[in-house]
CSV table of C-alpha atoms in Angstrom, one decimal:
chain,number,residue,atom,x,y,z
M,1,MET,CA,8.1,-6.4,5.3
M,2,LEU,CA,9.6,-8.8,2.8
M,3,VAL,CA,11.9,-8.2,-0.1
M,4,ALA,CA,11.3,-10.8,-2.9
M,5,GLU,CA,12.8,-11.2,-6.4
M,6,PHE,CA,12.5,-13.9,-9.0
M,7,SER,CA,15.3,-14.7,-11.4
M,8,LYS,CA,14.6,-14.1,-15.0
M,9,ASP,CA,14.0,-17.8,-15.7
M,10,SER,CA,11.5,-17.9,-12.8
M,11,LYS,CA,13.4,-20.9,-11.2
M,12,THR,CA,14.9,-19.1,-8.2
M,13,LEU,CA,13.3,-16.8,-5.7
M,14,ALA,CA,15.3,-14.6,-3.3
M,15,VAL,CA,13.5,-13.5,-0.1
M,16,SER,CA,14.6,-11.3,2.8
M,17,ASN,CA,12.9,-9.5,5.7
M,18,ILE,CA,13.9,-5.9,6.0
M,19,TYR,CA,13.6,-6.3,9.8
M,20,ASP,CA,16.2,-9.1,9.9
M,21,PHE,CA,19.3,-7.3,11.0
M,22,ASP,CA,21.5,-10.3,10.1
M,23,GLY,CA,20.6,-9.4,6.5
M,24,ALA,CA,19.9,-13.0,5.5
M,25,VAL,CA,18.5,-13.7,2.0
M,26,THR,CA,16.9,-17.1,1.5
M,27,LEU,CA,17.1,-18.6,-1.9
M,28,TRP,CA,14.3,-21.0,-3.1
M,29,ASN,CA,14.2,-23.4,-6.0
M,30,VAL,CA,10.8,-22.7,-7.5
M,31,ALA,CA,11.3,-24.5,-10.8
M,32,ASP,CA,8.2,-26.5,-9.7
M,33,PRO,CA,6.0,-23.9,-8.1
M,34,THR,CA,3.9,-26.6,-6.4
M,35,ARG,CA,7.0,-27.9,-4.6
M,36,PRO,CA,9.2,-25.0,-3.7
M,37,ALA,CA,12.5,-26.1,-2.1
M,38,LYS,CA,14.7,-24.0,0.1
M,39,LYS,CA,18.3,-24.0,-1.0
M,40,PRO,CA,20.8,-25.1,1.6
M,41,SER,CA,22.9,-21.9,1.5
M,42,SER,CA,21.5,-18.5,2.5
M,43,VAL,CA,23.1,-15.2,1.4
M,44,VAL,CA,24.2,-13.3,4.5
M,45,ALA,CA,24.4,-9.8,3.1
M,46,GLY,CA,23.9,-7.6,6.1
M,47,ASP,CA,27.1,-7.4,8.1
M,48,GLY,CA,25.0,-6.1,10.9
M,49,THR,CA,22.5,-4.2,8.8
M,50,ASN,CA,19.5,-5.3,6.8
M,51,VAL,CA,18.7,-6.0,3.2
M,52,THR,CA,16.2,-3.6,1.6
M,53,ALA,CA,16.3,-4.6,-2.1
M,54,ALA,CA,17.5,-7.4,-4.4
M,55,ALA,CA,17.9,-8.0,-8.1
M,56,PHE,CA,19.0,-10.9,-10.3
M,57,SER,CA,21.2,-10.4,-13.4
M,58,PRO,CA,19.5,-11.5,-16.7
M,59,ASP,CA,21.4,-14.8,-16.8
M,60,GLY,CA,20.5,-15.5,-13.1
M,61,GLN,CA,24.2,-16.0,-12.2
M,62,THR,CA,24.5,-12.9,-10.2
M,63,LEU,CA,22.4,-11.6,-7.3
M,64,ALA,CA,22.7,-8.0,-6.2
M,65,THR,CA,21.6,-7.1,-2.6
M,66,GLY,CA,21.0,-3.5,-1.4
M,67,ARG,CA,21.2,-2.6,2.2
M,68,ALA,CA,19.9,0.0,4.7
M,69,ASP,CA,23.4,1.5,4.9
M,70,GLY,CA,23.3,2.4,1.1
M,71,ARG,CA,25.8,-0.4,0.1
M,72,ILE,CA,25.3,-3.0,-2.6
M,73,ILE,CA,26.9,-6.4,-2.6
M,74,LEU,CA,27.2,-8.7,-5.7
M,75,TRP,CA,27.0,-12.5,-5.3
M,76,ASP,CA,28.1,-15.2,-7.8
M,77,LEU,CA,25.5,-17.9,-7.9
M,78,SER,CA,27.0,-19.9,-10.8
M,79,HIS,CA,28.5,-22.6,-8.7
M,80,GLY,CA,25.5,-23.3,-6.4
M,81,GLU,CA,27.1,-21.9,-3.2
M,82,PRO,CA,26.6,-18.1,-3.2
M,83,VAL,CA,30.0,-16.4,-3.3
M,84,ARG,CA,30.5,-12.7,-2.5
M,85,VAL,CA,32.2,-10.9,-5.4
M,86,GLY,CA,34.5,-7.9,-5.0
M,87,GLN,CA,34.0,-5.1,-2.5
M,88,PRO,CA,30.7,-3.6,-1.6
M,89,LEU,CA,29.5,-0.8,-3.9
M,90,THR,CA,29.2,2.2,-1.7
M,91,GLY,CA,26.4,4.7,-2.3
M,92,PRO,CA,25.7,7.8,-0.3
M,93,GLY,CA,26.7,7.4,3.4
M,94,GLU,CA,24.4,7.6,6.3
M,95,PRO,CA,25.3,11.0,8.0
M,96,ASN,CA,24.4,9.8,11.5
M,97,GLY,CA,26.1,6.4,11.1
M,98,ASN,CA,22.9,4.5,11.8
M,99,SER,CA,22.5,1.6,9.4
M,100,SER,CA,19.0,0.4,10.5
M,101,SER,CA,16.3,0.7,8.0
M,102,LEU,CA,14.0,2.0,10.7
M,103,SER,CA,16.0,5.3,10.8
M,104,SER,CA,18.3,5.2,7.7
M,105,THR,CA,18.1,8.0,5.2
M,106,VAL,CA,20.2,6.2,2.6
M,107,SER,CA,18.5,2.8,2.2
M,108,VAL,CA,18.7,1.3,-1.2
M,109,LEU,CA,15.1,1.2,-2.6
M,110,GLY,CA,15.1,0.0,-6.2
M,111,MET,CA,17.5,-2.2,-8.1
M,112,ALA,CA,17.6,-3.4,-11.7
M,113,PHE,CA,20.2,-5.0,-14.1
M,114,SER,CA,20.2,-3.8,-17.7
M,115,PRO,CA,19.0,-6.3,-20.3
M,116,ASN,CA,22.7,-6.9,-21.4
M,117,GLY,CA,23.7,-7.4,-17.8
M,118,ARG,CA,26.5,-4.8,-17.9
M,119,LEU,CA,24.7,-2.0,-15.9
M,120,LEU,CA,23.1,-2.0,-12.5
M,121,ALA,CA,20.8,0.9,-11.6
M,122,THR,CA,20.0,1.6,-7.9
M,123,THR,CA,17.8,4.2,-6.2
M,124,ASN,CA,17.8,5.2,-2.6
M,125,LEU,CA,16.3,7.5,0.1
M,126,THR,CA,18.6,10.3,-0.8
M,127,LYS,CA,16.4,10.9,-3.9
M,128,THR,CA,19.2,9.8,-6.3
M,129,VAL,CA,19.8,7.2,-8.9
M,130,ILE,CA,23.2,5.6,-9.5
M,131,LEU,CA,24.5,3.6,-12.5
M,132,TRP,CA,27.1,1.0,-11.8
M,133,ASP,CA,29.3,-0.7,-14.4
M,134,VAL,CA,29.1,-4.4,-13.5
M,135,THR,CA,30.7,-5.8,-16.7
M,136,ASP,CA,33.5,-7.1,-14.5
M,137,ARG,CA,31.7,-8.1,-11.3
M,138,ALA,CA,34.9,-8.3,-9.3
M,139,ALA,CA,35.8,-4.7,-10.3
M,140,ALA,CA,32.3,-3.1,-10.4
M,141,HIS,CA,32.3,0.7,-10.1
M,142,ASP,CA,29.9,3.6,-10.3
M,143,LEU,CA,29.6,5.6,-13.6
M,144,GLY,CA,29.7,9.1,-12.0
M,145,ALA,CA,28.1,10.8,-9.1
M,146,PRO,CA,24.6,10.0,-7.9
M,147,VAL,CA,22.0,11.7,-10.1
M,148,PRO,CA,19.4,13.8,-8.3
M,149,VAL,CA,15.8,12.8,-9.0
M,150,PRO,CA,13.3,15.8,-8.9
M,151,THR,CA,10.6,13.8,-7.1
M,152,GLN,CA,10.2,12.1,-3.8
M,153,SER,CA,12.5,9.2,-3.3
M,154,PRO,CA,12.4,6.8,-6.2
M,155,ARG,CA,11.2,3.4,-4.9
M,156,GLU,CA,11.5,1.5,-8.3
M,157,VAL,CA,13.8,1.5,-11.3
M,158,ALA,CA,13.6,-0.3,-14.6
M,159,PHE,CA,15.4,-0.5,-17.9
M,160,SER,CA,13.7,-0.4,-21.3
M,161,PRO,CA,14.1,-3.7,-23.3
M,162,ASP,CA,16.3,-1.9,-25.9
M,163,ASN,CA,18.7,-0.8,-23.1
M,164,THR,CA,18.6,2.9,-23.9
M,165,ARG,CA,16.2,4.3,-21.3
M,166,LEU,CA,15.7,4.1,-17.6
M,167,ALA,CA,12.5,4.7,-15.6
M,168,THR,CA,12.3,5.7,-12.0
M,169,VAL,CA,9.0,5.7,-10.0
M,170,SER,CA,8.8,7.6,-6.8
M,171,PHE,CA,6.7,7.5,-3.7
M,172,ASP,CA,4.6,10.3,-5.0
M,173,SER,CA,3.6,8.1,-8.0
M,174,LYS,CA,5.6,10.2,-10.5
M,175,ALA,CA,7.6,8.4,-13.1
M,176,ILE,CA,10.7,9.9,-14.9
M,177,LEU,CA,12.3,8.6,-18.0
M,178,TRP,CA,16.1,8.9,-18.4
M,179,ASP,CA,18.0,8.6,-21.7
M,180,ILE,CA,21.1,6.4,-21.0
M,181,SER,CA,22.0,5.7,-24.6
M,182,GLU,CA,25.2,7.7,-24.3
M,183,VAL,CA,26.2,5.6,-21.3
M,184,VAL,CA,25.6,2.4,-23.2
M,185,LEU,CA,27.6,3.7,-26.2
M,186,LEU,CA,30.5,4.6,-23.9
M,187,GLN,CA,30.5,1.1,-22.5
M,188,ASP,CA,30.4,-0.5,-25.9
M,189,ARG,CA,32.8,1.9,-27.7
M,190,ALA,CA,34.6,4.0,-25.1
M,191,ALA,CA,37.8,4.6,-27.0
M,192,GLU,CA,36.1,5.3,-30.3
M,193,ARG,CA,33.7,7.7,-28.6
M,194,ALA,CA,36.4,9.6,-26.8
M,195,CYS,CA,38.3,10.0,-30.1
M,196,ASP,CA,35.1,11.3,-31.7
M,197,ILE,CA,34.8,13.9,-28.9
M,198,THR,CA,38.4,15.2,-29.0
M,199,GLY,CA,39.7,14.3,-32.5
M,200,THR,CA,43.0,13.4,-30.9
M,201,GLY,CA,44.4,10.8,-28.5
M,202,LEU,CA,43.6,11.2,-24.8
M,203,ASP,CA,46.0,11.1,-21.9
M,204,GLU,CA,44.8,9.7,-18.6
M,205,ALA,CA,43.7,13.1,-17.2
M,206,ALA,CA,41.7,13.9,-20.3
M,207,TRP,CA,40.2,10.4,-20.3
M,208,ALA,CA,39.0,10.8,-16.7
M,209,ARG,CA,37.3,14.1,-17.8
M,210,TYR,CA,35.6,12.8,-21.0
M,211,VAL,CA,35.0,9.2,-20.1
M,212,PRO,CA,34.4,9.2,-16.3
M,213,GLY,CA,34.2,5.9,-14.5
M,214,MET,CA,35.7,3.8,-17.4
M,215,PRO,CA,39.2,2.2,-17.1
M,216,TYR,CA,41.8,4.1,-19.2
M,217,MET,CA,42.7,2.8,-22.6
M,218,PRO,CA,44.7,4.3,-25.5
M,219,THR,CA,42.6,6.2,-28.1
M,220,CYS,CA,42.9,7.3,-31.7
M,221,PRO,CA,45.8,5.0,-32.8
């Protein structure tokens, strides 16, 4: 079974085989679809496990690869040679320690970048969806705990064009819409929003409670 994903400009195609336990992702230049050319450098994203999902950022400069062990890796493609960025993003762990997609219960299933490129949404076999702040690719982090999805495992995820809603589609063909407008607002105006909530400045402990997942900054000057 293949994983395949086009970049937004349709010039690059990423392809991986979920039964390839080296986790190699081949990049193709498909600017001329009649003459696809394999790029010289593959992305080796497995570390002993296999790739189960992939997504390009809107500008095509970042590739996210999801694995059978529930981890996500970001790759910088802006200089031609794929370069691994930061540490793997760690989703729910495999309870039996087996990272093979043939028996994994935590495999990443769906992946999508938000239209503004600052959020990455992922779904997995644990029936959850996770939002990651990827504004700073080298310091990407989750925005709270995985959110349970009240369906079978969501195999696909997509953002609305206006960046305020998220849709998940599960194996039982049920779709759920999620309102993420508050998350986007927090990203854009975290300090101002925190001040609106409390009416006073926040110390670091209060910040962690009201604005989880966002780096601390002074509020209400």
